[in-house]
Amino acid sequence: MNKKNAVLILGYNNTRVNDVKTIKNKSEELLQAVTILCKQNPISEDFLAADYVIDVGLSGNNNDVEIVKSFLSKNNLNAIALLPFSDQGTQLGAVLAQEFSLPGSDVTLIKGALDKYEFRQLEHNANNMPAGYKKIKSEKIESLEQLKKIYNKLHGNVFLKPAKEGNSRGCINLSIEKDLIKAWKQVEPYLSSGVVAEELISGGVEYSWDHVGGFSWITEKKTTQDEYRAEYQQIVPAPINDNIANTLTTTGRFMGSLVGFNNGACHNEMFIFNNTEESVAVEPNLRPAGSRVWDLASFAFDKFNAWGEWILWASGNKNYEYRSLKRNFYAGVRFLKSPKSGALNTFSNLGVDKLLGNHNIELLDLVWTKKVGDQVSCIVRDNADYIGYIIARSNKYDDLSTSLDEISQKLESSISIVSSN
């Protein structure tokens, strides 16, 4: 009996179940392959998103590897591509790539793609940094007293973050949140896997270098300026000149090289200062960007599908040629936050005509991620606290940026919230 070819999806954030379905459809279209979702403690929704599901850890230890190999053998499946879809999934992905002789990241460096402190150690020991690349101070924190010491040493310019958490939950800007006891209580749940205190990056402009299978672009990122620095907007491609693009690309590639990047999926976040003279790494991510950035790329660039390119790269398929990306539009996503904390009572009833008005943009999507009756907060710590988002595109960056501001304000102000008091 012939084995079925299979694409393994290694980990994912539950909010990205639609992306898993996209991978399933693209794997069948491009490779005539089934999909296997590898995840610890899967839920019922997972079994609807992929053809098969394996309940397995993602650390890449021998037990994890044997669970996957046993499942493949039992179900007569042949792994032909590996897609690390979460930061944790990069670990098992690298080991399985080596085991199955498939494209993947360097197993000797991959820990830095998950552990933020490990990345800073690799960065600190690197001697081939790009011109203008700045290393920042970083310490692993294990006690409140240790936190107080680095807080004083850096004059309060400290950013706390869980070492292995894939989003901003638990991150705190201590230059704003000056109550160290309160901050410490917030990060205590992450102590078992590590907490990192880093020199605060301020004064620059944040971007990400996004890459898949030889294609890359720069994404403009906007974050809140409160103690949590949650991302609220992304635009593809960033409106920058060639010099800045080259600096960001060089920085992004260097960050990737520190953690075993091998031309697969990459979402490396960084700041740039003084136009092009200085860059600072925020963190590397050897998996697809969140916030629907890959979908933005398909809306912005001519005949480009990042999901398809990732699958082809991961399978070792060489029957296509790399090409430069041609921009047709600027595409952006803007997340919507609740105007106050309480129970969500009603959504906006504004129609598309009222929302768009005279805006010279194309509104592609309006998604509510909360439902009536949900408790919502006006304080956003990560994407899970937003209540929805809009996606739009335009030929002109200024039109898009202005419209995202104004439309989001209309939507947020027209939402009804019943206070918790």
XYZ file of C-alpha atoms in Angstrom:
421
model
C 0.000 0.000 0.000
C 1.426 3.362 -1.041
C 2.039 5.897 1.691
C 0.207 9.220 1.694
C 2.420 12.289 1.534
C 1.958 14.599 4.497
C 2.800 18.173 5.520
C 3.438 18.552 9.256
C 2.298 21.773 10.941
C 4.273 22.185 14.161
C 2.340 24.097 16.799
C 0.052 27.084 16.399
C -1.771 29.788 18.321
C -5.455 28.823 18.601
C -6.524 32.201 17.188
C -4.893 31.217 13.875
C -7.064 28.220 13.082
C -8.082 29.771 9.743
C -4.415 29.878 8.734
C -4.155 26.152 9.459
C -7.120 25.604 7.131
C -5.337 27.696 4.478
C -2.235 25.499 4.821
C -4.416 22.405 4.485
C -5.954 23.669 1.246
C -2.622 24.830 -0.202
C -0.880 21.544 0.695
C -3.534 19.601 -1.160
C -3.412 21.983 -4.136
C 0.371 22.204 -4.506
C 1.609 18.829 -3.253
C -1.486 16.612 -3.184
C -0.577 16.059 0.460
C -2.576 15.728 3.663
C -1.806 17.863 6.718
C -0.872 16.741 10.221
C -1.157 19.241 13.080
C 1.350 18.556 15.862
C 0.226 20.148 19.111
C 0.085 19.414 22.809
C -3.417 18.961 24.228
C -5.372 19.559 21.000
C -8.987 20.727 21.147
C -11.962 19.727 18.994
C -11.447 22.671 16.647
C -7.984 21.376 15.760
C -9.366 18.126 14.357
C -11.559 20.118 11.965
C -8.666 22.255 10.714
C -6.217 19.528 9.641
C -6.499 16.008 8.222
C -4.693 14.456 11.204
C -3.706 15.655 14.667
C -0.887 14.384 16.896
C -0.958 15.156 20.616
C 2.751 15.760 21.120
C 5.126 18.116 22.882
C 7.158 20.518 20.761
C 10.475 20.535 22.603
C 12.184 18.255 20.095
C 13.320 15.669 22.630
C 13.581 11.993 21.718
C 10.130 11.208 23.074
C 8.501 13.898 20.891
C 10.330 12.621 17.823
C 9.331 9.004 18.476
C 5.663 9.965 18.949
C 5.653 11.630 15.533
C 7.523 8.785 13.810
C 5.218 6.190 15.376
C 2.101 8.083 14.250
C 3.411 8.339 10.687
C 4.209 4.649 10.569
C 0.890 3.565 12.095
C -1.108 5.701 9.625
C 1.031 4.892 6.565
C 2.108 8.520 6.101
C 5.262 9.987 4.604
C 6.443 13.416 5.830
C 7.446 15.561 2.843
C 7.397 19.051 4.440
C 7.712 20.570 7.921
C 6.133 23.914 8.824
C 7.087 25.353 12.253
C 4.011 27.489 12.958
C 4.792 28.627 16.496
C 7.895 29.647 18.398
C 7.694 26.380 20.337
C 7.212 24.476 17.084
C 10.573 25.668 15.775
C 12.281 23.319 18.225
C 10.603 20.091 17.117
C 10.644 21.318 13.518
C 14.425 21.625 13.403
C 14.961 18.164 14.881
C 12.451 16.494 12.549
C 13.939 18.273 9.534
C 17.281 16.714 10.381
C 15.635 13.320 11.042
C 13.765 13.300 7.709
C 16.397 15.149 5.618
C 13.990 18.010 4.859
C 14.604 21.776 4.738
C 14.754 23.216 8.248
C 16.646 25.375 10.717
C 20.009 24.599 12.311
C 19.394 22.389 15.375
C 22.513 23.760 17.083
C 21.171 27.334 17.069
C 17.403 26.936 17.086
C 16.975 27.436 20.853
C 17.549 31.157 20.252
C 14.367 31.272 18.153
C 12.324 30.365 21.239
C 14.293 31.612 24.234
C 14.723 35.407 24.252
C 17.593 35.244 26.729
C 19.381 32.638 24.605
C 19.035 34.981 21.627
C 20.636 37.834 23.566
C 23.515 35.522 24.535
C 24.054 34.599 20.878
C 23.870 38.266 19.980
C 26.344 39.212 22.723
C 28.884 36.632 21.525
C 28.548 37.484 17.827
C 31.494 39.195 16.162
C 30.123 39.601 12.639
C 27.491 42.230 13.326
C 26.295 44.561 10.547
C 27.450 48.174 10.643
C 25.325 50.181 13.051
C 23.843 47.130 14.803
C 23.589 47.843 18.532
C 23.596 45.177 21.236
C 21.431 45.851 24.275
C 21.784 44.806 27.903
C 19.788 41.769 28.960
C 19.578 39.686 32.141
C 17.570 36.662 33.231
C 15.624 37.644 36.350
C 14.854 35.202 39.143
C 13.960 37.465 42.085
C 12.447 40.827 42.919
C 15.769 41.937 44.394
C 17.548 41.165 41.130
C 14.900 43.150 39.274
C 15.425 46.139 41.555
C 19.175 46.064 40.868
C 18.874 46.137 37.075
C 16.087 48.711 37.342
C 18.444 51.030 39.211
C 21.397 50.209 36.951
C 19.426 51.153 33.837
C 17.746 54.142 35.502
C 14.296 52.625 35.113
C 14.631 52.062 31.360
C 13.763 48.360 31.546
C 11.420 46.125 29.577
C 10.336 42.858 31.232
C 9.260 39.892 29.124
C 8.730 36.144 29.489
C 11.683 34.350 27.918
C 9.608 31.820 25.991
C 6.211 33.419 25.520
C 5.200 33.987 21.898
C 3.266 37.230 22.428
C 3.301 40.333 24.587
C 1.324 38.823 27.474
C 3.439 39.398 30.559
C 5.579 42.133 28.953
C 5.900 45.370 30.909
C 7.627 48.691 30.218
C 9.048 49.699 33.602
C 9.765 53.263 32.514
C 5.951 53.675 32.729
C 4.927 50.996 35.228
C 7.192 52.048 38.093
C 5.614 49.827 40.745
C 8.145 46.987 40.721
C 6.170 44.805 43.117
C 3.126 44.996 40.838
C 5.295 44.275 37.791
C 6.953 41.343 39.529
C 3.587 39.765 40.381
C 2.620 40.012 36.720
C 5.675 38.083 35.506
C 5.831 35.554 38.352
C 3.714 32.986 36.447
C 6.477 32.795 33.824
C 9.401 32.235 36.209
C 9.542 28.487 35.613
C 10.375 29.050 31.917
C 12.337 32.251 32.470
C 11.848 36.018 32.666
C 14.158 38.481 30.946
C 14.819 42.112 31.825
C 16.152 44.083 28.864
C 17.361 47.585 28.268
C 14.336 49.524 27.000
C 14.437 50.348 23.292
C 12.993 53.814 22.770
C 13.096 56.642 20.271
C 13.229 54.499 17.147
C 10.724 53.287 14.574
C 9.671 49.615 14.693
C 9.592 47.326 11.677
C 9.776 43.647 10.912
C 11.714 41.864 8.210
C 9.390 39.198 6.879
C 10.629 36.372 4.698
C 9.501 33.114 3.150
C 11.287 30.897 0.640
C 13.553 33.596 -0.792
C 10.964 36.413 -0.865
C 11.125 39.222 1.675
C 9.502 42.536 2.524
C 9.513 45.115 5.315
C 6.412 45.554 7.470
C 5.701 48.795 9.314
C 4.580 48.180 12.903
C 2.836 50.519 15.331
C 2.582 49.799 19.036
C 0.824 51.432 21.950
C 2.988 53.736 24.037
C 1.755 52.477 27.394
C 3.422 49.975 29.699
C 2.477 46.978 27.514
C 3.527 48.151 24.037
C 0.895 46.054 22.288
C 0.958 46.076 18.482
C -2.125 47.747 17.003
C -1.309 48.282 13.321
C 0.748 46.699 10.521
C 1.203 47.972 6.966
C 2.794 46.036 4.068
C 5.092 47.134 2.563
C 6.567 49.823 4.810
C 6.912 53.201 3.019
C 10.696 53.462 3.227
C 13.563 54.297 0.903
C 16.090 51.779 -0.395
C 18.774 52.716 2.158
C 16.496 52.040 5.121
C 15.195 48.865 3.469
C 18.777 47.624 3.023
C 19.616 48.341 6.667
C 16.529 46.511 7.893
C 17.118 43.580 5.540
C 20.735 43.253 6.654
C 19.653 43.392 10.306
C 16.878 40.859 9.733
C 19.178 38.404 7.971
C 21.791 38.752 10.709
C 19.216 38.079 13.428
C 18.086 35.016 11.521
C 21.628 33.734 11.139
C 22.070 33.772 14.919
C 19.200 31.328 15.419
C 19.661 28.929 12.508
C 17.555 30.559 9.768
C 17.549 28.546 6.535
C 15.409 30.620 4.118
C 12.084 29.435 5.517
C 9.480 31.522 7.345
C 10.875 34.448 9.290
C 9.408 37.420 11.163
C 12.271 39.335 12.776
C 11.316 42.470 14.713
C 13.624 45.465 15.088
C 13.952 49.202 15.603
C 15.874 51.616 13.420
C 17.360 54.948 14.575
C 18.837 58.030 12.920
C 17.408 57.073 9.517
C 19.795 54.254 8.568
C 22.722 54.478 10.958
C 21.655 52.306 13.859
C 19.400 49.260 14.356
C 18.406 47.238 17.409
C 16.867 43.757 17.453
C 13.632 43.231 19.351
C 13.374 39.479 18.761
C 13.684 36.834 16.031
C 10.780 34.595 15.018
C 11.387 31.665 12.667
C 7.706 31.252 11.851
C 5.077 33.264 9.941
C 4.122 36.692 11.219
C 0.846 37.011 13.079
C -1.754 39.776 12.661
C -2.526 38.462 9.155
C 0.690 39.995 7.814
C 1.086 37.205 5.246
C -2.416 37.922 3.986
C -1.514 41.622 3.783
C 1.422 40.633 1.573
C -0.909 38.800 -0.801
C -3.173 41.879 -0.911
C -0.211 44.197 -1.535
C 2.053 42.312 -3.953
C 1.355 41.100 -7.463
C 0.610 37.359 -7.798
C 2.155 36.448 -4.455
C 0.961 33.861 -1.937
C 3.225 33.475 1.081
C 1.521 30.282 2.281
C 2.127 28.553 -1.032
C 5.770 29.651 -1.141
C 6.327 28.351 2.399
C 4.927 24.942 1.524
C 7.045 24.724 -1.636
C 10.197 25.737 0.260
C 9.542 23.255 3.080
C 9.039 20.390 0.620
C 12.325 21.113 -1.158
C 10.400 21.805 -4.363
C 12.704 23.593 -6.824
C 10.372 23.679 -9.829
C 9.778 27.411 -9.599
C 11.897 30.551 -9.758
C 12.329 33.269 -7.185
C 11.145 36.653 -8.280
C 11.202 40.120 -6.788
C 7.930 41.312 -5.306
C 6.019 43.958 -7.239
C 3.853 46.252 -5.132
C 0.348 46.925 -6.400
C -1.029 48.350 -3.141
C -0.245 49.215 0.445
C -2.249 46.859 2.681
C -2.841 47.339 6.389
C -4.508 45.813 9.428
C -5.767 47.931 12.328
C -6.878 46.311 15.570
C -9.882 47.664 17.428
C -9.961 48.135 21.182
C -12.864 48.579 23.537
C -13.598 52.219 24.495
C -14.005 51.112 28.122
C -13.959 47.992 30.265
C -17.097 45.955 30.845
C -19.456 43.631 29.000
C -19.772 43.996 25.235
C -23.392 45.008 24.603
C -23.685 45.874 20.893
C -21.343 46.201 17.932
C -21.190 49.148 15.582
C -24.115 49.330 13.160
C -22.261 51.586 10.726
C -22.486 50.373 7.151
C -19.570 50.259 4.733
C -20.691 53.491 3.026
C -20.666 55.415 6.315
C -17.351 53.883 7.328
C -15.597 54.707 4.074
C -17.105 58.127 3.423
C -14.646 59.901 1.136
C -11.745 57.606 1.976
C -9.863 56.473 -1.119
C -9.301 52.906 0.071
C -10.675 49.403 -0.388
C -12.049 47.878 2.807
C -11.216 44.171 2.564
C -12.314 42.805 5.920
C -14.016 43.758 9.174
C -13.771 41.031 11.816
C -15.135 41.035 15.359
C -13.143 38.661 17.552
C -15.368 39.126 20.625
C -19.074 38.395 20.934
C -21.941 40.108 22.727
C -21.717 39.410 26.446
C -17.929 38.967 26.519
C -15.985 40.855 29.151
C -13.641 43.285 27.419
C -10.975 45.694 28.600
C -9.826 49.097 27.408
C -6.346 48.073 28.567
C -4.643 46.018 25.860
C -1.823 43.721 26.946
C -1.723 41.635 23.756
C -3.806 40.839 20.674
C -6.248 38.724 22.688
C -7.538 41.922 24.331
C -8.605 43.534 21.052
C -12.250 43.159 20.062
C -11.723 43.011 16.295
C -9.821 44.398 13.337
C -10.153 45.915 9.906
C -8.064 45.231 6.811
C -7.848 47.694 3.919
C -5.594 48.624 1.023
C -4.872 51.637 -1.143
C -2.528 52.785 -3.891
C -1.304 55.517 -1.550
C 0.220 54.976 1.865
C -1.015 58.292 3.309
C -4.602 57.531 2.266
C -4.402 54.099 3.887
C -2.791 55.301 7.117
C -5.239 58.177 7.592
C -8.235 55.982 6.764
C -7.223 53.256 9.234
C -7.061 55.912 11.965
C -10.416 57.450 11.163
C -12.378 54.261 10.472
C -11.117 52.574 13.638
C -12.140 55.640 15.673
C -15.651 55.507 14.156
C -16.000 51.814 14.958
C -14.625 52.025 18.488
C -16.782 55.026 19.427
C -19.968 53.332 18.172
C -19.556 50.172 20.284
C -21.782 49.845 23.340
C -20.191 48.581 26.573
C -21.978 47.949 29.858
C -19.644 48.953 32.681
C -18.623 46.341 35.213
C -19.260 48.682 38.151
